mmCIF file with all atom_site columns, C-alpha atoms in Angstrom:
data_model
loop_
_atom_site.group_PDB
_atom_site.id
_atom_site.type_symbol
_atom_site.label_atom_id
_atom_site.label_alt_id
_atom_site.label_comp_id
_atom_site.label_asym_id
_atom_site.label_entity_id
_atom_site.label_seq_id
_atom_site.pdbx_PDB_ins_code
_atom_site.Cartn_x
_atom_site.Cartn_y
_atom_site.Cartn_z
_atom_site.occupancy
_atom_site.B_iso_or_equiv
_atom_site.pdbx_formal_charge
_atom_site.auth_seq_id
_atom_site.auth_comp_id
_atom_site.auth_asym_id
_atom_site.auth_atom_id
_atom_site.pdbx_PDB_model_num
ATOM 1   C CA . UNK A 1 1   ? -16.154 27.902 -66.218 1.00 0.00 ? 1   UNK A CA 1
ATOM 2   C CA . UNK A 1 2   ? -17.604 26.018 -63.349 1.00 0.00 ? 2   UNK A CA 1
ATOM 3   C CA . UNK A 1 3   ? -18.687 22.912 -65.385 1.00 0.00 ? 3   UNK A CA 1
ATOM 4   C CA . UNK A 1 4   ? -16.050 20.903 -63.268 1.00 0.00 ? 4   UNK A CA 1
ATOM 5   C CA . UNK A 1 5   ? -17.685 18.116 -61.074 1.00 0.00 ? 5   UNK A CA 1
ATOM 6   C CA . UNK A 1 6   ? -15.198 19.309 -58.363 1.00 0.00 ? 6   UNK A CA 1
ATOM 7   C CA . UNK A 1 7   ? -15.071 22.840 -57.098 1.00 0.00 ? 7   UNK A CA 1
ATOM 8   C CA . UNK A 1 8   ? -12.907 23.805 -54.193 1.00 0.00 ? 8   UNK A CA 1
ATOM 9   C CA . UNK A 1 9   ? -13.950 26.523 -51.686 1.00 0.00 ? 9   UNK A CA 1
ATOM 10  C CA . UNK A 1 10  ? -11.602 28.142 -49.290 1.00 0.00 ? 10  UNK A CA 1
ATOM 11  C CA . UNK A 1 11  ? -12.618 30.710 -46.415 1.00 0.00 ? 11  UNK A CA 1
ATOM 12  C CA . UNK A 1 12  ? -9.610  32.938 -47.164 1.00 0.00 ? 12  UNK A CA 1
ATOM 13  C CA . UNK A 1 13  ? -6.752  33.758 -49.550 1.00 0.00 ? 13  UNK A CA 1
ATOM 14  C CA . UNK A 1 14  ? -4.105  33.089 -46.825 1.00 0.00 ? 14  UNK A CA 1
ATOM 15  C CA . UNK A 1 15  ? -5.240  29.321 -46.327 1.00 0.00 ? 15  UNK A CA 1
ATOM 16  C CA . UNK A 1 16  ? -5.493  28.864 -50.038 1.00 0.00 ? 16  UNK A CA 1
ATOM 17  C CA . UNK A 1 17  ? -2.070  30.203 -50.450 1.00 0.00 ? 17  UNK A CA 1
ATOM 18  C CA . UNK A 1 18  ? -0.647  28.048 -47.711 1.00 0.00 ? 18  UNK A CA 1
ATOM 19  C CA . UNK A 1 19  ? -2.337  24.975 -48.705 1.00 0.00 ? 19  UNK A CA 1
ATOM 20  C CA . UNK A 1 20  ? -2.281  24.879 -52.641 1.00 0.00 ? 20  UNK A CA 1
ATOM 21  C CA . UNK A 1 21  ? 0.411   27.598 -52.962 1.00 0.00 ? 21  UNK A CA 1
ATOM 22  C CA . UNK A 1 22  ? -2.143  29.592 -55.131 1.00 0.00 ? 22  UNK A CA 1
ATOM 23  C CA . UNK A 1 23  ? -2.211  33.485 -55.110 1.00 0.00 ? 23  UNK A CA 1
ATOM 24  C CA . UNK A 1 24  ? -3.133  34.490 -58.761 1.00 0.00 ? 24  UNK A CA 1
ATOM 25  C CA . UNK A 1 25  ? -6.969  35.044 -58.494 1.00 0.00 ? 25  UNK A CA 1
ATOM 26  C CA . UNK A 1 26  ? -9.244  36.756 -61.020 1.00 0.00 ? 26  UNK A CA 1
ATOM 27  C CA . UNK A 1 27  ? -12.865 38.040 -60.540 1.00 0.00 ? 27  UNK A CA 1
ATOM 28  C CA . UNK A 1 28  ? -15.541 35.880 -62.680 1.00 0.00 ? 28  UNK A CA 1
ATOM 29  C CA . UNK A 1 29  ? -19.274 36.489 -62.018 1.00 0.00 ? 29  UNK A CA 1
ATOM 30  C CA . UNK A 1 30  ? -18.400 38.081 -58.648 1.00 0.00 ? 30  UNK A CA 1
ATOM 31  C CA . UNK A 1 31  ? -16.444 35.160 -57.470 1.00 0.00 ? 31  UNK A CA 1
ATOM 32  C CA . UNK A 1 32  ? -12.636 35.384 -56.655 1.00 0.00 ? 32  UNK A CA 1
ATOM 33  C CA . UNK A 1 33  ? -11.507 32.218 -58.703 1.00 0.00 ? 33  UNK A CA 1
ATOM 34  C CA . UNK A 1 34  ? -8.215  30.411 -59.473 1.00 0.00 ? 34  UNK A CA 1
ATOM 35  C CA . UNK A 1 35  ? -7.525  26.922 -60.693 1.00 0.00 ? 35  UNK A CA 1
ATOM 36  C CA . UNK A 1 36  ? -5.568  24.001 -59.247 1.00 0.00 ? 36  UNK A CA 1
ATOM 37  C CA . UNK A 1 37  ? -5.071  21.053 -61.290 1.00 0.00 ? 37  UNK A CA 1
ATOM 38  C CA . UNK A 1 38  ? -7.723  22.380 -63.716 1.00 0.00 ? 38  UNK A CA 1
ATOM 39  C CA . UNK A 1 39  ? -10.170 22.449 -60.792 1.00 0.00 ? 39  UNK A CA 1
ATOM 40  C CA . UNK A 1 40  ? -11.886 25.675 -60.082 1.00 0.00 ? 40  UNK A CA 1
ATOM 41  C CA . UNK A 1 41  ? -11.037 27.247 -56.677 1.00 0.00 ? 41  UNK A CA 1
ATOM 42  C CA . UNK A 1 42  ? -13.190 29.985 -55.047 1.00 0.00 ? 42  UNK A CA 1
ATOM 43  C CA . UNK A 1 43  ? -12.719 32.065 -52.040 1.00 0.00 ? 43  UNK A CA 1
ATOM 44  C CA . UNK A 1 44  ? -15.868 32.381 -50.033 1.00 0.00 ? 44  UNK A CA 1
ATOM 45  C CA . UNK A 1 45  ? -14.442 35.073 -47.415 1.00 0.00 ? 45  UNK A CA 1
ATOM 46  C CA . UNK A 1 46  ? -14.370 34.554 -43.649 1.00 0.00 ? 46  UNK A CA 1
ATOM 47  C CA . UNK A 1 47  ? -17.182 34.034 -41.546 1.00 0.00 ? 47  UNK A CA 1
ATOM 48  C CA . UNK A 1 48  ? -20.848 33.053 -41.782 1.00 0.00 ? 48  UNK A CA 1
ATOM 49  C CA . UNK A 1 49  ? -22.099 36.111 -43.639 1.00 0.00 ? 49  UNK A CA 1
ATOM 50  C CA . UNK A 1 50  ? -19.412 35.788 -46.483 1.00 0.00 ? 50  UNK A CA 1
ATOM 51  C CA . UNK A 1 51  ? -19.716 32.084 -46.907 1.00 0.00 ? 51  UNK A CA 1
ATOM 52  C CA . UNK A 1 52  ? -23.576 32.216 -47.090 1.00 0.00 ? 52  UNK A CA 1
ATOM 53  C CA . UNK A 1 53  ? -23.583 35.213 -49.726 1.00 0.00 ? 53  UNK A CA 1
ATOM 54  C CA . UNK A 1 54  ? -21.008 33.551 -52.020 1.00 0.00 ? 54  UNK A CA 1
ATOM 55  C CA . UNK A 1 55  ? -22.329 29.937 -51.711 1.00 0.00 ? 55  UNK A CA 1
ATOM 56  C CA . UNK A 1 56  ? -25.918 30.786 -52.235 1.00 0.00 ? 56  UNK A CA 1
ATOM 57  C CA . UNK A 1 57  ? -24.879 32.761 -55.357 1.00 0.00 ? 57  UNK A CA 1
ATOM 58  C CA . UNK A 1 58  ? -22.685 30.042 -56.687 1.00 0.00 ? 58  UNK A CA 1
ATOM 59  C CA . UNK A 1 59  ? -25.216 27.169 -55.875 1.00 0.00 ? 59  UNK A CA 1
ATOM 60  C CA . UNK A 1 60  ? -28.234 28.953 -57.331 1.00 0.00 ? 60  UNK A CA 1
ATOM 61  C CA . UNK A 1 61  ? -26.211 29.069 -60.733 1.00 0.00 ? 61  UNK A CA 1
ATOM 62  C CA . UNK A 1 62  ? -24.042 26.004 -60.564 1.00 0.00 ? 62  UNK A CA 1
ATOM 63  C CA . UNK A 1 63  ? -24.506 22.445 -59.213 1.00 0.00 ? 63  UNK A CA 1
ATOM 64  C CA . UNK A 1 64  ? -21.175 20.547 -59.168 1.00 0.00 ? 64  UNK A CA 1
ATOM 65  C CA . UNK A 1 65  ? -21.093 17.095 -58.129 1.00 0.00 ? 65  UNK A CA 1
ATOM 66  C CA . UNK A 1 66  ? -18.357 17.342 -55.521 1.00 0.00 ? 66  UNK A CA 1
ATOM 67  C CA . UNK A 1 67  ? -18.300 20.926 -54.119 1.00 0.00 ? 67  UNK A CA 1
ATOM 68  C CA . UNK A 1 68  ? -15.635 20.877 -51.254 1.00 0.00 ? 68  UNK A CA 1
ATOM 69  C CA . UNK A 1 69  ? -15.355 23.519 -48.600 1.00 0.00 ? 69  UNK A CA 1
ATOM 70  C CA . UNK A 1 70  ? -11.870 23.252 -46.866 1.00 0.00 ? 70  UNK A CA 1
ATOM 71  C CA . UNK A 1 71  ? -9.449  25.088 -44.547 1.00 0.00 ? 71  UNK A CA 1
ATOM 72  C CA . UNK A 1 72  ? -8.241  24.978 -41.036 1.00 0.00 ? 72  UNK A CA 1
ATOM 73  C CA . UNK A 1 73  ? -10.239 24.559 -37.851 1.00 0.00 ? 73  UNK A CA 1
ATOM 74  C CA . UNK A 1 74  ? -10.013 24.172 -34.092 1.00 0.00 ? 74  UNK A CA 1
ATOM 75  C CA . UNK A 1 75  ? -10.492 21.064 -32.047 1.00 0.00 ? 75  UNK A CA 1
ATOM 76  C CA . UNK A 1 76  ? -12.249 20.773 -28.715 1.00 0.00 ? 76  UNK A CA 1
ATOM 77  C CA . UNK A 1 77  ? -10.152 19.567 -25.673 1.00 0.00 ? 77  UNK A CA 1
ATOM 78  C CA . UNK A 1 78  ? -11.128 16.291 -24.200 1.00 0.00 ? 78  UNK A CA 1
ATOM 79  C CA . UNK A 1 79  ? -11.582 14.586 -27.688 1.00 0.00 ? 79  UNK A CA 1
ATOM 80  C CA . UNK A 1 80  ? -9.449  12.226 -29.511 1.00 0.00 ? 80  UNK A CA 1
ATOM 81  C CA . UNK A 1 81  ? -8.584  14.727 -32.230 1.00 0.00 ? 81  UNK A CA 1
ATOM 82  C CA . UNK A 1 82  ? -4.983  16.048 -32.440 1.00 0.00 ? 82  UNK A CA 1
ATOM 83  C CA . UNK A 1 83  ? -3.291  19.014 -34.145 1.00 0.00 ? 83  UNK A CA 1
ATOM 84  C CA . UNK A 1 84  ? -2.689  18.580 -37.841 1.00 0.00 ? 84  UNK A CA 1
ATOM 85  C CA . UNK A 1 85  ? -5.532  15.789 -37.900 1.00 0.00 ? 85  UNK A CA 1
ATOM 86  C CA . UNK A 1 86  ? -7.736  15.826 -40.868 1.00 0.00 ? 86  UNK A CA 1
ATOM 87  C CA . UNK A 1 87  ? -11.398 15.595 -40.330 1.00 0.00 ? 87  UNK A CA 1
ATOM 88  C CA . UNK A 1 88  ? -14.477 15.132 -42.522 1.00 0.00 ? 88  UNK A CA 1
ATOM 89  C CA . UNK A 1 89  ? -17.512 16.906 -41.306 1.00 0.00 ? 89  UNK A CA 1
ATOM 90  C CA . UNK A 1 90  ? -20.940 15.108 -41.327 1.00 0.00 ? 90  UNK A CA 1
ATOM 91  C CA . UNK A 1 91  ? -23.024 18.013 -39.648 1.00 0.00 ? 91  UNK A CA 1
ATOM 92  C CA . UNK A 1 92  ? -22.107 21.565 -38.856 1.00 0.00 ? 92  UNK A CA 1
ATOM 93  C CA . UNK A 1 93  ? -24.246 23.436 -36.345 1.00 0.00 ? 93  UNK A CA 1
ATOM 94  C CA . UNK A 1 94  ? -25.180 27.126 -35.813 1.00 0.00 ? 94  UNK A CA 1
ATOM 95  C CA . UNK A 1 95  ? -24.347 26.932 -32.165 1.00 0.00 ? 95  UNK A CA 1
ATOM 96  C CA . UNK A 1 96  ? -23.874 30.648 -31.320 1.00 0.00 ? 96  UNK A CA 1
ATOM 97  C CA . UNK A 1 97  ? -26.971 31.876 -33.177 1.00 0.00 ? 97  UNK A CA 1
ATOM 98  C CA . UNK A 1 98  ? -28.227 31.892 -29.462 1.00 0.00 ? 98  UNK A CA 1
ATOM 99  C CA . UNK A 1 99  ? -29.054 33.619 -26.128 1.00 0.00 ? 99  UNK A CA 1
ATOM 100 C CA . UNK A 1 100 ? -26.452 33.158 -23.397 1.00 0.00 ? 100 UNK A CA 1
ATOM 101 C CA . UNK A 1 101 ? -27.110 34.211 -19.839 1.00 0.00 ? 101 UNK A CA 1
ATOM 102 C CA . UNK A 1 102 ? -23.549 33.405 -18.526 1.00 0.00 ? 102 UNK A CA 1
ATOM 103 C CA . UNK A 1 103 ? -24.635 29.684 -17.907 1.00 0.00 ? 103 UNK A CA 1
ATOM 104 C CA . UNK A 1 104 ? -26.954 28.406 -20.277 1.00 0.00 ? 104 UNK A CA 1
ATOM 105 C CA . UNK A 1 105 ? -26.759 28.711 -24.119 1.00 0.00 ? 105 UNK A CA 1
ATOM 106 C CA . UNK A 1 106 ? -30.056 28.584 -25.606 1.00 0.00 ? 106 UNK A CA 1
ATOM 107 C CA . UNK A 1 107 ? -30.017 28.591 -29.505 1.00 0.00 ? 107 UNK A CA 1
ATOM 108 C CA . UNK A 1 108 ? -32.662 30.535 -31.472 1.00 0.00 ? 108 UNK A CA 1
ATOM 109 C CA . UNK A 1 109 ? -33.781 27.377 -33.044 1.00 0.00 ? 109 UNK A CA 1
ATOM 110 C CA . UNK A 1 110 ? -34.893 25.980 -29.753 1.00 0.00 ? 110 UNK A CA 1
ATOM 111 C CA . UNK A 1 111 ? -36.761 29.209 -29.370 1.00 0.00 ? 111 UNK A CA 1
ATOM 112 C CA . UNK A 1 112 ? -38.783 28.571 -32.469 1.00 0.00 ? 112 UNK A CA 1
ATOM 113 C CA . UNK A 1 113 ? -36.625 30.679 -35.071 1.00 0.00 ? 113 UNK A CA 1
ATOM 114 C CA . UNK A 1 114 ? -35.447 28.114 -37.589 1.00 0.00 ? 114 UNK A CA 1
ATOM 115 C CA . UNK A 1 115 ? -32.210 28.645 -39.620 1.00 0.00 ? 115 UNK A CA 1
ATOM 116 C CA . UNK A 1 116 ? -31.802 25.182 -40.835 1.00 0.00 ? 116 UNK A CA 1
ATOM 117 C CA . UNK A 1 117 ? -33.172 21.928 -40.105 1.00 0.00 ? 117 UNK A CA 1
ATOM 118 C CA . UNK A 1 118 ? -32.289 20.647 -36.787 1.00 0.00 ? 118 UNK A CA 1
ATOM 119 C CA . UNK A 1 119 ? -30.151 23.818 -36.550 1.00 0.00 ? 119 UNK A CA 1
ATOM 120 C CA . UNK A 1 120 ? -27.345 22.430 -38.772 1.00 0.00 ? 120 UNK A CA 1
ATOM 121 C CA . UNK A 1 121 ? -26.081 21.794 -42.296 1.00 0.00 ? 121 UNK A CA 1
ATOM 122 C CA . UNK A 1 122 ? -25.420 18.332 -43.675 1.00 0.00 ? 122 UNK A CA 1
ATOM 123 C CA . UNK A 1 123 ? -22.402 17.250 -45.552 1.00 0.00 ? 123 UNK A CA 1
ATOM 124 C CA . UNK A 1 124 ? -21.291 14.259 -47.436 1.00 0.00 ? 124 UNK A CA 1
ATOM 125 C CA . UNK A 1 125 ? -18.682 12.484 -45.643 1.00 0.00 ? 125 UNK A CA 1
ATOM 126 C CA . UNK A 1 126 ? -15.306 11.587 -47.333 1.00 0.00 ? 126 UNK A CA 1
ATOM 127 C CA . UNK A 1 127 ? -14.672 8.344  -45.640 1.00 0.00 ? 127 UNK A CA 1
ATOM 128 C CA . UNK A 1 128 ? -10.805 8.496  -45.997 1.00 0.00 ? 128 UNK A CA 1
ATOM 129 C CA . UNK A 1 129 ? -10.712 10.696 -42.992 1.00 0.00 ? 129 UNK A CA 1
ATOM 130 C CA . UNK A 1 130 ? -12.168 10.778 -39.402 1.00 0.00 ? 130 UNK A CA 1
ATOM 131 C CA . UNK A 1 131 ? -15.864 11.623 -39.442 1.00 0.00 ? 131 UNK A CA 1
ATOM 132 C CA . UNK A 1 132 ? -16.809 14.343 -36.776 1.00 0.00 ? 132 UNK A CA 1
ATOM 133 C CA . UNK A 1 133 ? -19.396 16.952 -36.187 1.00 0.00 ? 133 UNK A CA 1
ATOM 134 C CA . UNK A 1 134 ? -18.516 20.689 -36.098 1.00 0.00 ? 134 UNK A CA 1
ATOM 135 C CA . UNK A 1 135 ? -19.767 23.938 -34.887 1.00 0.00 ? 135 UNK A CA 1
ATOM 136 C CA . UNK A 1 136 ? -19.741 27.147 -36.857 1.00 0.00 ? 136 UNK A CA 1
ATOM 137 C CA . UNK A 1 137 ? -19.022 30.059 -34.709 1.00 0.00 ? 137 UNK A CA 1
ATOM 138 C CA . UNK A 1 138 ? -19.055 33.929 -34.960 1.00 0.00 ? 138 UNK A CA 1
ATOM 139 C CA . UNK A 1 139 ? -17.982 34.579 -31.218 1.00 0.00 ? 139 UNK A CA 1
ATOM 140 C CA . UNK A 1 140 ? -14.690 32.651 -30.714 1.00 0.00 ? 140 UNK A CA 1
ATOM 141 C CA . UNK A 1 141 ? -14.276 31.989 -27.032 1.00 0.00 ? 141 UNK A CA 1
ATOM 142 C CA . UNK A 1 142 ? -10.563 32.486 -25.624 1.00 0.00 ? 142 UNK A CA 1
ATOM 143 C CA . UNK A 1 143 ? -11.582 30.700 -22.563 1.00 0.00 ? 143 UNK A CA 1
ATOM 144 C CA . UNK A 1 144 ? -12.683 27.193 -21.711 1.00 0.00 ? 144 UNK A CA 1
ATOM 145 C CA . UNK A 1 145 ? -16.044 27.686 -20.144 1.00 0.00 ? 145 UNK A CA 1
ATOM 146 C CA . UNK A 1 146 ? -17.758 28.953 -23.234 1.00 0.00 ? 146 UNK A CA 1
ATOM 147 C CA . UNK A 1 147 ? -15.838 26.774 -25.503 1.00 0.00 ? 147 UNK A CA 1
ATOM 148 C CA . UNK A 1 148 ? -16.772 23.665 -23.490 1.00 0.00 ? 148 UNK A CA 1
ATOM 149 C CA . UNK A 1 149 ? -20.323 24.891 -23.628 1.00 0.00 ? 149 UNK A CA 1
ATOM 150 C CA . UNK A 1 150 ? -20.279 24.981 -27.448 1.00 0.00 ? 150 UNK A CA 1
ATOM 151 C CA . UNK A 1 151 ? -18.933 21.434 -27.554 1.00 0.00 ? 151 UNK A CA 1
ATOM 152 C CA . UNK A 1 152 ? -21.423 20.064 -24.870 1.00 0.00 ? 152 UNK A CA 1
ATOM 153 C CA . UNK A 1 153 ? -24.349 21.620 -26.756 1.00 0.00 ? 153 UNK A CA 1
ATOM 154 C CA . UNK A 1 154 ? -24.040 19.720 -29.943 1.00 0.00 ? 154 UNK A CA 1
ATOM 155 C CA . UNK A 1 155 ? -21.296 16.945 -29.271 1.00 0.00 ? 155 UNK A CA 1
ATOM 156 C CA . UNK A 1 156 ? -19.126 18.253 -31.910 1.00 0.00 ? 156 UNK A CA 1
ATOM 157 C CA . UNK A 1 157 ? -15.497 17.746 -31.984 1.00 0.00 ? 157 UNK A CA 1
ATOM 158 C CA . UNK A 1 158 ? -14.283 20.727 -34.069 1.00 0.00 ? 158 UNK A CA 1
ATOM 159 C CA . UNK A 1 159 ? -15.216 24.308 -34.648 1.00 0.00 ? 159 UNK A CA 1
ATOM 160 C CA . UNK A 1 160 ? -14.810 26.701 -37.676 1.00 0.00 ? 160 UNK A CA 1
ATOM 161 C CA . UNK A 1 161 ? -16.374 29.977 -38.922 1.00 0.00 ? 161 UNK A CA 1
ATOM 162 C CA . UNK A 1 162 ? -18.256 29.243 -42.213 1.00 0.00 ? 162 UNK A CA 1
ATOM 163 C CA . UNK A 1 163 ? -19.120 25.500 -42.373 1.00 0.00 ? 163 UNK A CA 1
ATOM 164 C CA . UNK A 1 164 ? -22.911 25.549 -41.410 1.00 0.00 ? 164 UNK A CA 1
ATOM 165 C CA . UNK A 1 165 ? -23.509 28.828 -43.378 1.00 0.00 ? 165 UNK A CA 1
ATOM 166 C CA . UNK A 1 166 ? -21.913 27.287 -46.514 1.00 0.00 ? 166 UNK A CA 1
ATOM 167 C CA . UNK A 1 167 ? -23.720 23.751 -45.958 1.00 0.00 ? 167 UNK A CA 1
ATOM 168 C CA . UNK A 1 168 ? -27.055 25.516 -45.536 1.00 0.00 ? 168 UNK A CA 1
ATOM 169 C CA . UNK A 1 169 ? -26.960 27.229 -48.717 1.00 0.00 ? 169 UNK A CA 1
ATOM 170 C CA . UNK A 1 170 ? -26.016 24.217 -50.468 1.00 0.00 ? 170 UNK A CA 1
ATOM 171 C CA . UNK A 1 171 ? -28.637 22.197 -48.678 1.00 0.00 ? 171 UNK A CA 1
ATOM 172 C CA . UNK A 1 172 ? -31.313 24.644 -49.988 1.00 0.00 ? 172 UNK A CA 1
ATOM 173 C CA . UNK A 1 173 ? -30.544 23.786 -53.390 1.00 0.00 ? 173 UNK A CA 1
ATOM 174 C CA . UNK A 1 174 ? -30.676 20.119 -52.815 1.00 0.00 ? 174 UNK A CA 1
ATOM 175 C CA . UNK A 1 175 ? -26.831 19.843 -52.709 1.00 0.00 ? 175 UNK A CA 1
ATOM 176 C CA . UNK A 1 176 ? -24.996 17.929 -49.945 1.00 0.00 ? 176 UNK A CA 1
ATOM 177 C CA . UNK A 1 177 ? -21.340 19.300 -50.098 1.00 0.00 ? 177 UNK A CA 1
ATOM 178 C CA . UNK A 1 178 ? -18.077 17.981 -48.555 1.00 0.00 ? 178 UNK A CA 1
ATOM 179 C CA . UNK A 1 179 ? -16.171 19.696 -45.907 1.00 0.00 ? 179 UNK A CA 1
ATOM 180 C CA . UNK A 1 180 ? -12.722 18.654 -45.031 1.00 0.00 ? 180 UNK A CA 1
ATOM 181 C CA . UNK A 1 181 ? -10.697 20.526 -42.375 1.00 0.00 ? 181 UNK A CA 1
ATOM 182 C CA . UNK A 1 182 ? -7.185  20.309 -40.787 1.00 0.00 ? 182 UNK A CA 1
ATOM 183 C CA . UNK A 1 183 ? -6.923  20.738 -37.246 1.00 0.00 ? 183 UNK A CA 1
ATOM 184 C CA . UNK A 1 184 ? -4.596  23.909 -36.603 1.00 0.00 ? 184 UNK A CA 1
ATOM 185 C CA . UNK A 1 185 ? -5.271  24.681 -33.002 1.00 0.00 ? 185 UNK A CA 1
ATOM 186 C CA . UNK A 1 186 ? -7.272  23.566 -29.733 1.00 0.00 ? 186 UNK A CA 1
ATOM 187 C CA . UNK A 1 187 ? -10.283 25.759 -28.969 1.00 0.00 ? 187 UNK A CA 1
ATOM 188 C CA . UNK A 1 188 ? -10.666 27.581 -25.463 1.00 0.00 ? 188 UNK A CA 1
ATOM 189 C CA . UNK A 1 189 ? -7.963  28.966 -23.311 1.00 0.00 ? 189 UNK A CA 1
ATOM 190 C CA . UNK A 1 190 ? -5.708  30.991 -25.538 1.00 0.00 ? 190 UNK A CA 1
ATOM 191 C CA . UNK A 1 191 ? -2.558  29.827 -23.662 1.00 0.00 ? 191 UNK A CA 1
ATOM 192 C CA . UNK A 1 192 ? -3.515  26.233 -24.453 1.00 0.00 ? 192 UNK A CA 1
ATOM 193 C CA . UNK A 1 193 ? -4.297  26.626 -28.024 1.00 0.00 ? 193 UNK A CA 1
ATOM 194 C CA . UNK A 1 194 ? -1.001  25.167 -29.526 1.00 0.00 ? 194 UNK A CA 1
ATOM 195 C CA . UNK A 1 195 ? -1.248  26.459 -32.863 1.00 0.00 ? 195 UNK A CA 1
ATOM 196 C CA . UNK A 1 196 ? 0.506   24.954 -35.766 1.00 0.00 ? 196 UNK A CA 1
ATOM 197 C CA . UNK A 1 197 ? -0.911  26.284 -39.091 1.00 0.00 ? 197 UNK A CA 1
ATOM 198 C CA . UNK A 1 198 ? 1.905   25.391 -41.305 1.00 0.00 ? 198 UNK A CA 1
ATOM 199 C CA . UNK A 1 199 ? 1.902   21.723 -40.663 1.00 0.00 ? 199 UNK A CA 1
ATOM 200 C CA . UNK A 1 200 ? -1.876  21.616 -40.739 1.00 0.00 ? 200 UNK A CA 1
ATOM 201 C CA . UNK A 1 201 ? -1.826  23.212 -44.038 1.00 0.00 ? 201 UNK A CA 1
ATOM 202 C CA . UNK A 1 202 ? 0.805   20.608 -45.355 1.00 0.00 ? 202 UNK A CA 1
ATOM 203 C CA . UNK A 1 203 ? -1.585  17.874 -44.183 1.00 0.00 ? 203 UNK A CA 1
ATOM 204 C CA . UNK A 1 204 ? -4.473  19.501 -45.887 1.00 0.00 ? 204 UNK A CA 1
ATOM 205 C CA . UNK A 1 205 ? -2.794  19.728 -49.186 1.00 0.00 ? 205 UNK A CA 1
ATOM 206 C CA . UNK A 1 206 ? -2.526  15.914 -49.166 1.00 0.00 ? 206 UNK A CA 1
ATOM 207 C CA . UNK A 1 207 ? -6.078  15.540 -48.296 1.00 0.00 ? 207 UNK A CA 1
ATOM 208 C CA . UNK A 1 208 ? -7.295  17.968 -51.030 1.00 0.00 ? 208 UNK A CA 1
ATOM 209 C CA . UNK A 1 209 ? -5.044  16.104 -53.554 1.00 0.00 ? 209 UNK A CA 1
ATOM 210 C CA . UNK A 1 210 ? -6.634  12.666 -52.164 1.00 0.00 ? 210 UNK A CA 1
ATOM 211 C CA . UNK A 1 211 ? -10.183 14.063 -52.608 1.00 0.00 ? 211 UNK A CA 1
ATOM 212 C CA . UNK A 1 212 ? -9.395  15.151 -56.113 1.00 0.00 ? 212 UNK A CA 1
ATOM 213 C CA . UNK A 1 213 ? -7.779  11.911 -56.976 1.00 0.00 ? 213 UNK A CA 1
ATOM 214 C CA . UNK A 1 214 ? -10.897 9.983  -55.740 1.00 0.00 ? 214 UNK A CA 1
ATOM 215 C CA . UNK A 1 215 ? -13.495 11.981 -57.424 1.00 0.00 ? 215 UNK A CA 1
ATOM 216 C CA . UNK A 1 216 ? -12.090 13.228 -60.666 1.00 0.00 ? 216 UNK A CA 1
#
């Protein structure tokens, strides 16, 4: 069933439905699965825990040539990233696996507790879109000071909730996946986030179609 060179992963059913207009999923080998243009589509679940469990189970059994994690993300202010831009991730960091004293953010990697090499997962870049690094967060700040601290810690331009966990699972099985995201909002102060999910998802559909056409 998963012998396709391309497998597409979405964090949530909502993102998948908005981007690919897919809502008819079935369960196969513990994976919530559907098809888009004969390509398997799998839902990981939101957040690092779900993404790591599902991706590790999948990559232990299957090794597609072009595994793609996709969905929406937030962009940090004071970068050249705009709402509805499409970005291709090169590195995704475990930025908030950390101690925070109100001023300084110290990752547990810096304290000697290794999660992944250099505290990040590595992705293959899809050259058609802007290459950026990302932070994967569980604690999502709705104020600028912590959001800015995340950005400065890694020099990432965007953040999401699954990428580093998904990528680290793939990397442990000697797989370097792809991650393409559409920017749906800005990070930080809730009053300045400027959400535009619908148009971001429209842009992402075109990006996913291009990825399939390029690699099929």
